[in-house]
Tab-separated table of C-alpha atoms in Angstrom:
chain	number	residue	atom	x	y	z
J	175	MET	CA	105.839	43.092	220.921
J	176	PHE	CA	106.002	43.279	217.146
J	177	SER	CA	107.708	45.952	215.395
J	178	GLY	CA	109.227	45.944	211.781
J	179	GLY	CA	108.947	46.915	208.159
J	180	ASN	CA	107.506	44.686	205.539
J	181	SER	CA	107.587	41.423	207.502
J	182	PHE	CA	107.591	40.868	211.307
J	183	PHE	CA	106.727	38.422	214.003
J	184	SER	CA	107.579	38.781	217.788
J	185	SER	CA	109.630	36.733	219.991
J	186	ALA	CA	107.833	37.973	223.062
J	187	SER	CA	106.382	34.708	224.190
J	188	GLU	CA	107.746	31.287	224.118
J	189	TRP	CA	105.453	29.806	221.770
J	190	MET	CA	106.392	32.373	219.075
J	191	SER	CA	110.095	30.889	218.982
J	192	ASP	CA	109.130	28.420	216.133
J	193	LEU	CA	107.913	31.356	214.222
J	194	GLN	CA	111.271	33.552	214.467
J	195	LEU	CA	112.248	31.687	211.438
J	196	ILE	CA	109.680	33.783	209.285
J	197	GLN	CA	111.602	36.839	210.297
J	198	GLY	CA	115.128	35.772	210.379
J	199	VAL	CA	116.180	38.905	212.538
J	200	TYR	CA	114.245	40.349	215.356
J	201	VAL	CA	113.665	44.050	214.698
J	202	SER	CA	113.476	46.302	217.790
J	203	CYS	CA	111.288	49.091	218.355
J	204	GLU	CA	113.788	51.638	216.874
J	205	GLY	CA	113.907	49.656	213.930
J	206	LYS	CA	117.700	48.497	214.466
J	207	PRO	CA	118.194	44.761	213.800
J	208	GLY	CA	118.857	42.651	216.969
J	209	ASN	CA	120.067	39.115	217.555
J	210	LYS	CA	122.549	39.220	214.502
J	211	ASP	CA	123.706	35.584	215.122
J	212	ARG	CA	120.694	33.954	213.638
J	213	LYS	CA	121.305	31.042	210.992
J	214	ASP	CA	121.801	31.560	207.331
J	215	GLU	CA	118.634	29.740	206.424
J	216	ASN	CA	116.616	31.960	208.782
J	217	ASN	CA	117.790	34.976	207.017
J	218	MET	CA	116.939	33.560	203.530
J	219	ILE	CA	113.320	33.420	204.988
J	220	GLU	CA	113.502	36.926	206.079
J	221	ASN	CA	114.525	38.024	202.611
J	222	LEU	CA	111.793	35.816	201.462
J	223	LEU	CA	109.357	37.816	203.213
J	224	TYR	CA	110.800	40.967	202.522
J	225	GLY	CA	110.159	40.334	198.956
J	226	LYS	CA	114.146	39.840	197.992
J	227	GLN	CA	113.714	36.271	197.096
J	228	THR	CA	110.955	34.195	195.624
J	229	CYS	CA	109.321	31.454	197.665
J	230	PHE	CA	109.775	27.949	196.660
J	231	CYS	CA	105.940	28.098	195.336
J	232	GLY	CA	107.105	30.799	192.752
J	233	ARG	CA	105.595	33.951	194.594
J	234	LYS	CA	106.946	36.501	196.693
J	235	HIS	CA	105.341	36.900	200.054
J	236	SER	CA	105.251	40.230	201.664
J	237	THR	CA	103.264	42.659	203.798
J	238	GLU	CA	103.186	46.439	203.775
J	239	MET	CA	102.458	47.026	207.492
J	240	ASN	CA	105.039	49.183	209.474
J	241	GLU	CA	104.262	48.717	213.240
J	242	LEU	CA	102.542	46.017	215.531
J	243	TYR	CA	102.808	46.167	219.128
J	244	ILE	CA	101.232	43.899	221.539
J	245	GLU	CA	102.504	44.640	225.057
J	246	ASP	CA	101.526	46.240	228.387
J	247	GLY	CA	101.782	50.055	227.958
J	248	CYS	CA	102.274	50.165	224.176
J	249	LEU	CA	99.270	52.393	223.924
J	250	LYS	CA	101.919	55.317	224.873
J	251	ARG	CA	103.553	54.523	221.605
J	252	LEU	CA	100.519	56.183	219.621
J	253	ARG	CA	101.715	59.757	220.839
J	254	VAL	CA	105.096	58.834	219.783
J	255	TYR	CA	103.643	57.964	216.504
J	256	VAL	CA	101.929	60.966	215.981
J	257	GLU	CA	104.470	63.438	217.080
J	258	SER	CA	107.084	61.844	215.034
J	259	ARG	CA	105.387	62.151	211.896
J	260	LYS	CA	104.044	65.720	212.593
J	261	ILE	CA	100.457	64.457	212.110
J	262	ARG	CA	98.026	67.558	212.318
J	263	LYS	CA	94.446	66.154	211.690
J	264	ILE	CA	93.234	62.922	213.173
J	265	LEU	CA	89.915	61.076	212.994
J	266	LEU	CA	88.965	59.045	216.083
J	267	LEU	CA	86.388	56.472	215.429
J	268	CYS	CA	84.910	54.771	218.084
J	269	ARG	CA	81.594	52.993	219.311
J	270	LYS	CA	79.544	54.926	221.571
J	271	ASP	CA	79.277	52.273	224.214
J	272	GLU	CA	83.161	52.390	224.513
J	273	SER	CA	83.220	56.118	224.731
J	274	GLU	CA	85.128	55.525	228.147
J	275	LYS	CA	88.113	54.298	226.100
J	276	GLY	CA	87.745	56.783	223.474
J	277	HIS	CA	88.484	59.387	226.133
J	278	VAL	CA	91.655	57.582	227.223
J	279	ILE	CA	92.826	58.124	223.628
J	280	GLN	CA	91.884	61.661	223.563
J	281	LYS	CA	93.593	62.345	226.848
J	282	LEU	CA	96.708	60.741	225.442
J	283	LEU	CA	96.948	62.727	222.234
J	284	LYS	CA	96.085	65.910	224.091
J	285	GLY	CA	99.092	68.429	223.184
J	286	THR	CA	100.452	66.630	220.206
J	287	GLY	CA	99.499	69.561	218.356
J	288	ALA	CA	97.133	67.450	216.388
J	289	VAL	CA	93.457	68.445	215.623
J	290	LEU	CA	91.251	65.425	216.855
J	291	GLN	CA	87.967	64.986	215.264
J	292	LYS	CA	85.839	62.589	217.492
J	293	LEU	CA	83.069	60.400	215.932
J	294	TYR	CA	81.399	58.310	218.429
J	295	ILE	CA	78.955	55.850	216.591
J	296	ASP	CA	75.833	54.492	218.242
J	297	THR	CA	75.805	50.920	216.606
J	298	ASP	CA	71.904	50.494	218.194
J	299	GLU	CA	70.873	52.799	215.410
J	300	MET	CA	72.710	51.077	212.645
J	301	THR	CA	70.778	48.465	210.692
J	302	SER	CA	73.709	48.061	208.088
J	303	GLU	CA	77.433	48.747	207.273
J	304	ILE	CA	76.286	51.222	204.696
J	305	GLN	CA	74.475	53.458	207.253
J	306	TYR	CA	77.722	53.610	209.223
J	307	ALA	CA	79.613	54.312	206.035
J	308	GLY	CA	77.364	57.267	205.347
J	309	GLN	CA	77.565	58.684	208.626
J	310	VAL	CA	81.361	58.846	208.514
J	311	MET	CA	81.929	60.079	205.022
J	312	LEU	CA	79.221	63.028	205.536
J	313	ARG	CA	80.967	64.087	208.619
J	314	ALA	CA	84.702	63.405	208.273
J	315	ASP	CA	87.168	66.257	207.467
J	316	PRO	CA	88.656	65.708	203.998
J	317	GLN	CA	91.916	66.907	205.126
J	318	THR	CA	92.343	64.040	207.598
J	319	GLU	CA	95.786	62.541	207.871
J	320	ILE	CA	95.111	59.284	209.663
J	321	ALA	CA	92.084	57.629	211.247
J	322	VAL	CA	92.597	56.094	214.629
J	323	ILE	CA	90.078	53.284	214.885
J	324	ALA	CA	89.472	52.197	218.632
J	325	GLY	CA	87.393	48.994	218.877
J	326	LYS	CA	86.965	45.197	218.801
J	327	GLY	CA	85.501	42.509	216.654
J	328	ARG	CA	83.618	43.363	213.620
J	329	TRP	CA	83.831	47.009	214.181
J	330	ILE	CA	87.549	46.935	213.401
J	331	ASN	CA	87.398	45.517	209.792
J	332	ILE	CA	84.130	47.770	208.952
J	333	SER	CA	86.187	50.821	210.004
J	334	ARG	CA	89.204	49.530	208.067
J	335	TYR	CA	87.323	49.309	204.786
J	336	LEU	CA	85.613	52.524	205.102
J	337	CYS	CA	89.053	54.331	205.780
J	338	ASP	CA	90.454	52.555	202.925
J	339	ARG	CA	87.507	53.994	200.693
J	340	LEU	CA	88.364	57.386	201.878
J	341	HIS	CA	92.064	57.022	201.405
J	342	ILE	CA	92.955	57.617	204.965
J	343	PRO	CA	95.609	55.710	206.642
J	344	ALA	CA	94.137	53.402	209.418
J	345	VAL	CA	95.891	53.195	212.874
J	346	LEU	CA	94.245	50.465	215.073
J	347	VAL	CA	93.633	50.614	219.026
J	348	LEU	CA	92.341	47.379	220.093
J	349	THR	CA	89.881	47.582	222.954
J	350	GLY	CA	89.248	43.946	222.944
J	351	VAL	CA	89.516	40.839	221.027
J	352	PRO	CA	89.423	41.532	217.189
J	353	GLU	CA	88.325	39.210	214.314
J	354	ILE	CA	90.649	36.579	213.202
J	355	ASN	CA	91.832	38.625	210.057
J	356	PHE	CA	91.812	42.054	211.617
J	357	CYS	CA	94.893	43.402	210.125
J	358	ALA	CA	94.990	41.269	206.703
J	359	SER	CA	94.716	42.903	203.438
J	360	TRP	CA	91.550	40.999	202.545
J	361	ILE	CA	88.357	41.435	204.609
J	362	ALA	CA	84.708	40.591	204.205
J	363	VAL	CA	81.956	43.322	204.089
J	364	HIS	CA	78.249	42.937	204.198
J	365	GLU	CA	76.380	44.400	201.119
J	366	ASP	CA	72.578	43.677	201.270
J	367	GLY	CA	73.257	41.208	203.812
J	368	VAL	CA	75.826	39.052	201.645
J	369	PRO	CA	79.314	38.981	202.626
J	370	HIS	CA	81.914	40.224	199.769
J	371	PHE	CA	85.527	39.967	200.089
J	372	HIS	CA	87.640	43.353	199.345
J	373	LYS	CA	91.368	43.839	199.149
J	374	ILE	CA	92.100	46.969	201.037
J	375	SER	CA	95.225	48.504	202.523
J	376	GLU	CA	96.848	47.066	205.671
J	377	PRO	CA	96.781	49.163	208.795
J	378	ALA	CA	99.705	51.590	209.259
J	379	ALA	CA	100.089	50.482	212.861
J	380	VAL	CA	98.294	48.478	215.454
J	381	PHE	CA	98.580	49.038	219.252
J	382	ALA	CA	97.130	45.942	221.477
J	383	ASP	CA	97.723	47.345	224.934
J	384	PRO	CA	96.042	44.694	227.569
J	385	GLY	CA	95.674	47.675	229.916
J	386	ILE	CA	92.832	49.305	227.547
J	387	MET	CA	91.526	45.848	226.446
J	388	MET	CA	90.330	44.788	229.738
J	389	PRO	CA	87.963	43.906	231.162
J	390	VAL	CA	87.780	40.848	228.374
J	391	ASP	CA	84.525	38.869	228.317
J	392	LYS	CA	84.781	35.188	228.033
J	393	SER	CA	82.605	35.231	225.181
J	394	GLU	CA	85.219	37.311	222.980
J	395	ILE	CA	87.861	34.667	223.936
J	396	LEU	CA	85.456	31.910	222.920
J	397	SER	CA	84.692	33.432	219.698
J	398	ALA	CA	88.254	33.869	218.760
J	399	CYS	CA	89.095	30.214	219.371
J	400	PHE	CA	86.041	29.111	217.383
J	401	ASP	CA	87.231	31.353	214.462
J	402	LEU	CA	90.813	30.199	214.697
J	403	LEU	CA	89.792	26.565	214.928
J	404	GLY	CA	87.516	27.185	211.903
J	405	GLY	CA	90.391	28.777	210.150
J	406	GLN	CA	92.499	25.373	210.718
J	407	ILE	CA	89.455	23.458	209.001
J	408	ALA	CA	89.696	26.239	206.122
J	409	LEU	CA	93.395	25.297	205.960
J	410	TYR	CA	92.687	21.656	204.963
J	411	GLU	CA	90.162	23.022	202.565
J	412	TRP	CA	92.788	25.241	200.717
J	413	ARG	CA	94.899	22.020	200.291
J	414	LEU	CA	91.710	20.168	199.081
J	415	SER	CA	90.898	22.819	196.544
J	416	HIS	CA	94.482	22.752	195.344
J	417	LEU	CA	94.389	18.844	194.772
J	418	VAL	CA	90.771	19.152	193.053
J	419	THR	CA	90.746	22.533	191.335
J	420	ASP	CA	94.403	23.261	190.995
J	421	GLU	CA	94.024	26.474	193.055
J	422	TYR	CA	97.340	28.181	194.139
J	423	TYR	CA	98.886	26.790	197.149
J	424	CYS	CA	102.224	27.032	199.161
J	425	ALA	CA	103.336	24.177	201.338
J	426	TRP	CA	105.752	26.797	203.380
J	427	LEU	CA	102.625	28.836	204.338
J	428	GLU	CA	100.816	25.717	205.184
J	429	GLN	CA	103.648	24.821	207.514
J	430	VAL	CA	103.572	28.177	209.224
J	431	PHE	CA	99.887	28.445	209.746
J	432	LEU	CA	100.047	25.152	211.732
J	433	ASP	CA	102.632	26.469	213.682
J	434	VAL	CA	100.864	29.662	214.345
J	435	LEU	CA	97.791	27.851	215.378
J	436	LYS	CA	99.779	25.626	218.059
J	437	PRO	CA	98.845	27.940	220.877
J	438	VAL	CA	94.765	27.649	220.332
J	439	ALA	CA	94.510	24.109	221.773
J	440	GLU	CA	96.594	25.095	225.028
J	441	THR	CA	94.241	28.193	225.283
J	442	VAL	CA	91.165	26.023	225.009
J	443	LYS	CA	92.462	23.732	227.475
J	444	ARG	CA	93.269	26.600	229.973
J	445	LEU	CA	89.585	27.902	229.435
J	446	THR	CA	88.218	24.424	230.513
J	447	GLU	CA	90.445	24.642	233.586
J	448	LYS	CA	88.503	28.144	234.369
J	449	SER	CA	91.913	30.218	233.830
J	450	SER	CA	91.191	34.098	233.628
J	451	ALA	CA	90.160	35.077	230.083
J	452	GLU	CA	92.446	38.302	230.875
J	453	LEU	CA	95.504	36.163	231.019
J	454	LEU	CA	94.836	34.566	227.706
J	455	ILE	CA	94.255	37.631	225.464
J	456	GLY	CA	97.683	38.367	224.469
J	457	THR	CA	98.343	34.938	223.083
J	458	LEU	CA	94.911	35.087	221.274
J	459	VAL	CA	95.684	38.382	219.532
J	460	GLU	CA	99.281	37.462	218.463
J	461	THR	CA	98.106	34.337	216.927
J	462	GLN	CA	95.355	36.379	215.288
J	463	ALA	CA	97.864	39.004	214.126
J	464	ALA	CA	99.996	36.025	212.511
J	465	VAL	CA	96.996	34.526	210.805
J	466	SER	CA	96.194	38.035	209.298
J	467	LEU	CA	99.714	38.255	208.101
J	468	LEU	CA	99.580	34.716	206.524
J	469	VAL	CA	96.462	35.618	204.574
J	470	THR	CA	98.088	38.807	203.283
J	471	CYS	CA	101.384	36.888	202.328
J	472	ALA	CA	99.058	34.170	200.511
J	473	ASP	CA	96.890	36.877	199.073
J	474	ASN	CA	93.953	34.517	199.410
J	475	PRO	CA	90.992	35.488	201.588
J	476	GLY	CA	89.849	31.934	201.444
J	477	LEU	CA	92.605	31.028	203.706
J	478	THR	CA	90.318	31.622	206.676
J	479	ALA	CA	86.766	31.699	204.612
J	480	GLY	CA	86.149	27.902	204.624
J	481	SER	CA	82.983	25.909	205.335
J	482	TYR	CA	83.096	26.936	208.996
J	483	TRP	CA	82.895	30.669	207.868
J	484	LEU	CA	80.204	30.194	205.542
J	485	MET	CA	78.021	28.624	207.606
J	486	LYS	CA	78.695	30.997	210.332
J	487	GLU	CA	77.992	33.847	208.288
J	488	PHE	CA	74.851	31.806	206.983
J	489	TRP	CA	73.351	31.639	210.297
J	490	SER	CA	74.493	35.043	211.442
J	491	ARG	CA	73.112	36.967	208.649
J	492	LYS	CA	69.825	38.232	210.315
J	493	VAL	CA	72.090	39.971	212.997
J	494	PRO	CA	73.134	43.268	211.674
J	495	PRO	CA	76.859	43.022	211.536
J	496	LEU	CA	77.523	46.115	213.477
J	497	CYS	CA	75.505	44.817	216.513
J	498	ARG	CA	77.085	41.346	216.615
J	499	ASP	CA	79.125	42.105	219.559
J	500	GLU	CA	76.011	42.682	221.579
J	501	LYS	CA	74.428	39.442	220.574
J	502	LYS	CA	76.915	37.104	222.362
J	503	GLY	CA	74.693	34.304	222.896
J	504	THR	CA	73.645	34.095	219.218
J	505	GLU	CA	77.114	34.618	217.982
J	506	ILE	CA	78.684	31.677	220.217
J	507	GLY	CA	75.612	29.550	219.108
J	508	CYS	CA	76.286	30.101	215.414
J	509	ARG	CA	80.044	29.525	215.872
J	510	TYR	CA	79.413	26.222	217.908
J	511	SER	CA	76.956	24.797	215.300
J	512	SER	CA	79.269	25.888	212.542
J	513	LEU	CA	82.558	24.267	214.047
J	514	GLU	CA	80.571	20.986	215.036
J	515	ALA	CA	79.102	20.671	211.503
J	516	ALA	CA	82.278	21.670	209.520
J	517	TYR	CA	84.415	19.252	211.592
J	518	CYS	CA	82.128	16.338	211.573
J	519	MET	CA	81.406	16.528	207.869
J	520	ILE	CA	84.719	17.452	206.468
J	521	SER	CA	86.616	15.034	208.616
J	522	ARG	CA	84.924	12.110	206.778
J	523	ILE	CA	85.966	13.262	203.337
J	524	GLY	CA	89.305	11.138	203.583
J	525	ASN	CA	87.342	7.997	204.117
J	526	MET	CA	84.675	8.956	201.612
J	527	VAL	CA	86.880	9.401	198.658
J	528	GLY	CA	87.711	5.718	198.540
J	529	ASP	CA	83.960	4.859	198.526
J	530	ARG	CA	81.584	4.457	195.414
J	531	TRP	CA	80.173	7.984	194.977
J	532	LYS	CA	76.489	8.793	194.405
J	533	VAL	CA	75.339	9.516	190.832
J	534	PHE	CA	75.377	13.208	190.547
J	535	GLU	CA	71.668	14.616	190.099
J	536	GLU	CA	71.603	18.088	188.771
J	537	MET	CA	68.733	20.183	190.624
J	538	ASP	CA	66.305	21.668	188.343
J	539	PRO	CA	67.480	25.299	187.950
J	540	GLU	CA	63.874	27.011	188.598
J	541	TYR	CA	63.300	24.875	191.699
J	542	ARG	CA	66.930	25.826	192.881
J	543	LYS	CA	66.031	29.517	192.312
J	544	ASP	CA	62.984	29.270	194.196
J	545	GLN	CA	64.739	27.532	197.097
J	546	MET	CA	67.505	30.373	197.111
J	547	HIS	CA	64.751	33.258	197.176
J	548	SER	CA	63.252	31.175	200.250
J	549	PHE	CA	66.362	31.047	202.095
J	550	PHE	CA	67.985	34.176	201.125
J	551	GLY	CA	65.149	36.475	200.530
J	552	LYS	CA	66.328	39.835	198.767
J	553	GLN	CA	69.841	38.521	198.482
J	554	ALA	CA	68.917	35.600	196.112
J	555	ASP	CA	69.132	37.446	192.981
J	556	TYR	CA	72.664	38.428	193.726
J	557	LEU	CA	73.664	34.871	194.628
J	558	TRP	CA	71.610	33.341	191.768
J	559	ASN	CA	73.360	35.677	189.396
J	560	LEU	CA	77.064	34.831	190.852
J	561	GLU	CA	76.233	31.076	190.597
J	562	MET	CA	74.986	31.578	186.914
J	563	LYS	CA	78.464	33.603	186.321
J	564	THR	CA	80.603	30.885	187.834
J	565	GLY	CA	78.554	27.983	186.849
J	566	LYS	CA	80.098	26.087	189.814
J	567	ASN	CA	77.116	23.938	190.356
J	568	SER	CA	76.769	22.984	186.787
J	569	ARG	CA	77.058	19.458	185.583
J	570	GLU	CA	80.314	20.078	183.249
J	571	LYS	CA	82.170	21.705	186.221
J	572	VAL	CA	81.088	19.113	188.825
J	573	PHE	CA	82.218	16.338	186.703
J	574	VAL	CA	85.475	18.022	185.719
J	575	ARG	CA	86.236	18.135	189.774
J	576	ARG	CA	84.973	14.663	190.151
J	577	ARG	CA	87.426	13.193	187.474
J	578	GLN	CA	90.358	15.242	189.162
J	579	THR	CA	89.183	13.668	192.548
J	580	GLU	CA	89.434	10.242	191.217
J	581	LYS	CA	92.979	10.971	190.252
J	582	CYS	CA	94.084	12.493	193.708
J	583	TYR	CA	91.801	10.580	196.078
J	584	ARG	CA	95.161	9.037	197.720
J	585	GLU	CA	96.513	12.348	198.326
J	586	ILE	CA	93.130	13.555	199.731
J	587	GLN	CA	93.344	10.655	202.247
J	588	LYS	CA	96.552	11.836	203.544
J	589	ILE	CA	95.780	15.486	204.443
J	590	ASP	CA	93.684	14.769	207.474
J	591	TYR	CA	96.668	16.008	209.865
J	592	LEU	CA	95.676	19.655	208.816
J	593	LEU	CA	92.395	19.373	210.729
J	594	PRO	CA	92.163	20.224	214.480
J	595	SER	CA	92.047	17.302	217.069
J	596	GLY	CA	88.977	15.628	217.987
J	597	GLU	CA	89.990	16.486	221.593
J	598	VAL	CA	90.168	20.247	221.197
J	599	ILE	CA	86.574	20.055	219.403
J	600	ARG	CA	84.991	18.219	222.455
J	601	GLU	CA	86.682	20.742	224.754
J	602	MET	CA	84.857	23.679	222.953
J	603	LYS	CA	81.583	21.939	223.140
J	604	GLN	CA	82.191	21.562	227.024
J	605	LEU	CA	82.912	25.166	227.199
J	606	CYS	CA	79.568	26.036	225.485
J	607	SER	CA	77.180	24.441	227.982
J	608	PHE	CA	75.896	27.780	229.139
J	609	LEU	CA	74.138	28.242	225.812
J	610	ARG	CA	70.379	28.296	225.680
J	611	ARG	CA	68.517	26.554	223.009
J	612	GLU	CA	67.213	29.957	221.448
J	613	ASP	CA	70.942	30.559	220.944
J	614	PHE	CA	71.278	27.997	218.138
J	615	PRO	CA	70.068	28.335	214.684
J	616	SER	CA	66.443	26.841	214.209
J	617	GLU	CA	66.341	23.292	213.023
J	618	GLU	CA	65.099	24.515	209.557
J	619	ALA	CA	67.992	27.353	209.563
J	620	PHE	CA	70.570	24.644	210.504
J	621	TYR	CA	69.474	22.144	207.651
J	622	ASN	CA	69.331	24.869	204.954
J	623	GLY	CA	72.644	26.411	206.176
J	624	LEU	CA	74.413	23.089	205.366
J	625	LEU	CA	73.042	22.772	202.131
J	626	PHE	CA	73.283	26.249	200.673
J	627	ALA	CA	75.912	28.260	202.845
J	628	LYS	CA	78.378	27.141	200.082
J	629	ASP	CA	76.585	29.513	197.460
J	630	MET	CA	77.438	32.640	199.624
J	631	LEU	CA	80.703	33.079	197.805
J	632	SER	CA	82.213	31.599	194.609
J	633	CYS	CA	85.285	30.055	196.418
J	634	TYR	CA	85.533	26.242	196.483
J	635	SER	CA	85.124	24.546	199.996
J	636	GLY	CA	84.575	21.255	201.712
J	637	LEU	CA	80.821	21.752	201.280
J	638	GLN	CA	81.353	22.139	197.632
J	639	PHE	CA	83.277	19.029	197.523
J	640	LEU	CA	80.665	17.043	199.353
J	641	TYR	CA	77.873	18.703	196.829
J	642	ASP	CA	80.087	17.337	193.899
J	643	MET	CA	80.221	13.847	195.465
J	644	GLY	CA	76.545	13.611	195.818
J	645	ARG	CA	76.859	13.631	199.470
J	646	LEU	CA	75.882	16.973	200.997
J	647	GLU	CA	72.163	16.345	201.318
J	648	GLN	CA	72.777	12.991	202.882
J	649	MET	CA	75.322	14.214	205.421
J	650	ALA	CA	73.148	17.275	205.983
J	651	SER	CA	70.148	15.157	206.891
J	652	GLN	CA	72.629	13.002	209.391
J	653	MET	CA	73.670	16.320	211.105
J	654	ARG	CA	70.119	17.250	211.722
J	655	GLN	CA	69.589	13.840	213.183
J	656	ILE	CA	72.588	14.305	215.384
J	657	ARG	CA	71.216	17.820	216.494
J	658	ARG	CA	67.942	16.217	217.578
J	659	GLY	CA	69.701	13.587	219.546
J	660	GLN	CA	71.506	16.521	221.321
J	661	GLU	CA	68.332	18.456	222.237
């Protein structure tokens, strides 16, 4: 169970003991400090996250979330939450295929005195997030005081974005495994098939009750593990970006992030031993919540949106975001391909920087524009304009980054410890033996994703580094050959 004011983590399970230093004092459900005998240095960290002190990096790390519960039976606290605040108008957002869990929430809130407006959305009829937003905006009561979002996966973040635009505080009730950044202040929303990051309000409260989250499909657990391991690769890319582009970086957040991800390897091992997925859900959601808070503290969406995420989005973009939970095989196939490619390519960077680099050859702009239209369709104009605006692939900016890489290549060679272990990557591959050939991106889509996924966002990534070094096309060809050998 988590609970607190501006910053908090739980001591509910053994692996969180290393993270107690983040909070400094444990805050009970009643909001009263407990465990007052903690060390002074831990209290310093607590003050740091509460915004009372500045971190060594020069920034103040804090989060505005008030309540986060991960424990059996915590859903009952939702009624207490509503009654204690005298809330009178509630909007319940739930997917139609999870209406049974929506009815549980309705029954729980009955008798609180609040008027409950229920919107059960049929995602099968949705071809875009814009359609969903339009339905809710037309039907939602303008006097709504809070929105209770019941759901899992992509649904949570899309609904949070919508509530933020309607200026309605969001309360989350998890009905399954959410996305990696489900309660972060930065989320990605698809507009015309292209992901855009938006900064939004954090949830007012989160209730993750395993009782309502069951049964859990193994694919949900696998997706969460893939995303968390991809987030660890993104942590490496964050440090790489700091070294090459002088992007903001915090060594303390890096260490906390690594500590947060420690349970993932054990979860993967337990999956290979065929442990029940239902026994693992609590640990995974705690890890995802911790990662969300770190993204908020860093104020950087790129903390989880590295090469893995870019390739996953590139290969998933033909599946409407609201329907992705139903496309389980396709989603796992995209994640498998993304993790394998990101790990294989980025783990070689440390050795590569000592080699002689290939001469940079700038691609003809018109040819590149034609390629983008071929690969991205109607989204190509937006992406082309983004590239022209940032100029990140221009000869001038590439050579600036290459010169900086020459200066810091020894530091780049020392940061491989940030990557996941090869063992856990092999175990993830073993867990995906059930996938069919059609669950993976086609060979053409696979190759194009390696080359062009980096252009979906303006942020720096490991793929951009390989492009700057003149190695991206060569490594994409090597990965294509490796894939052919696996088929």
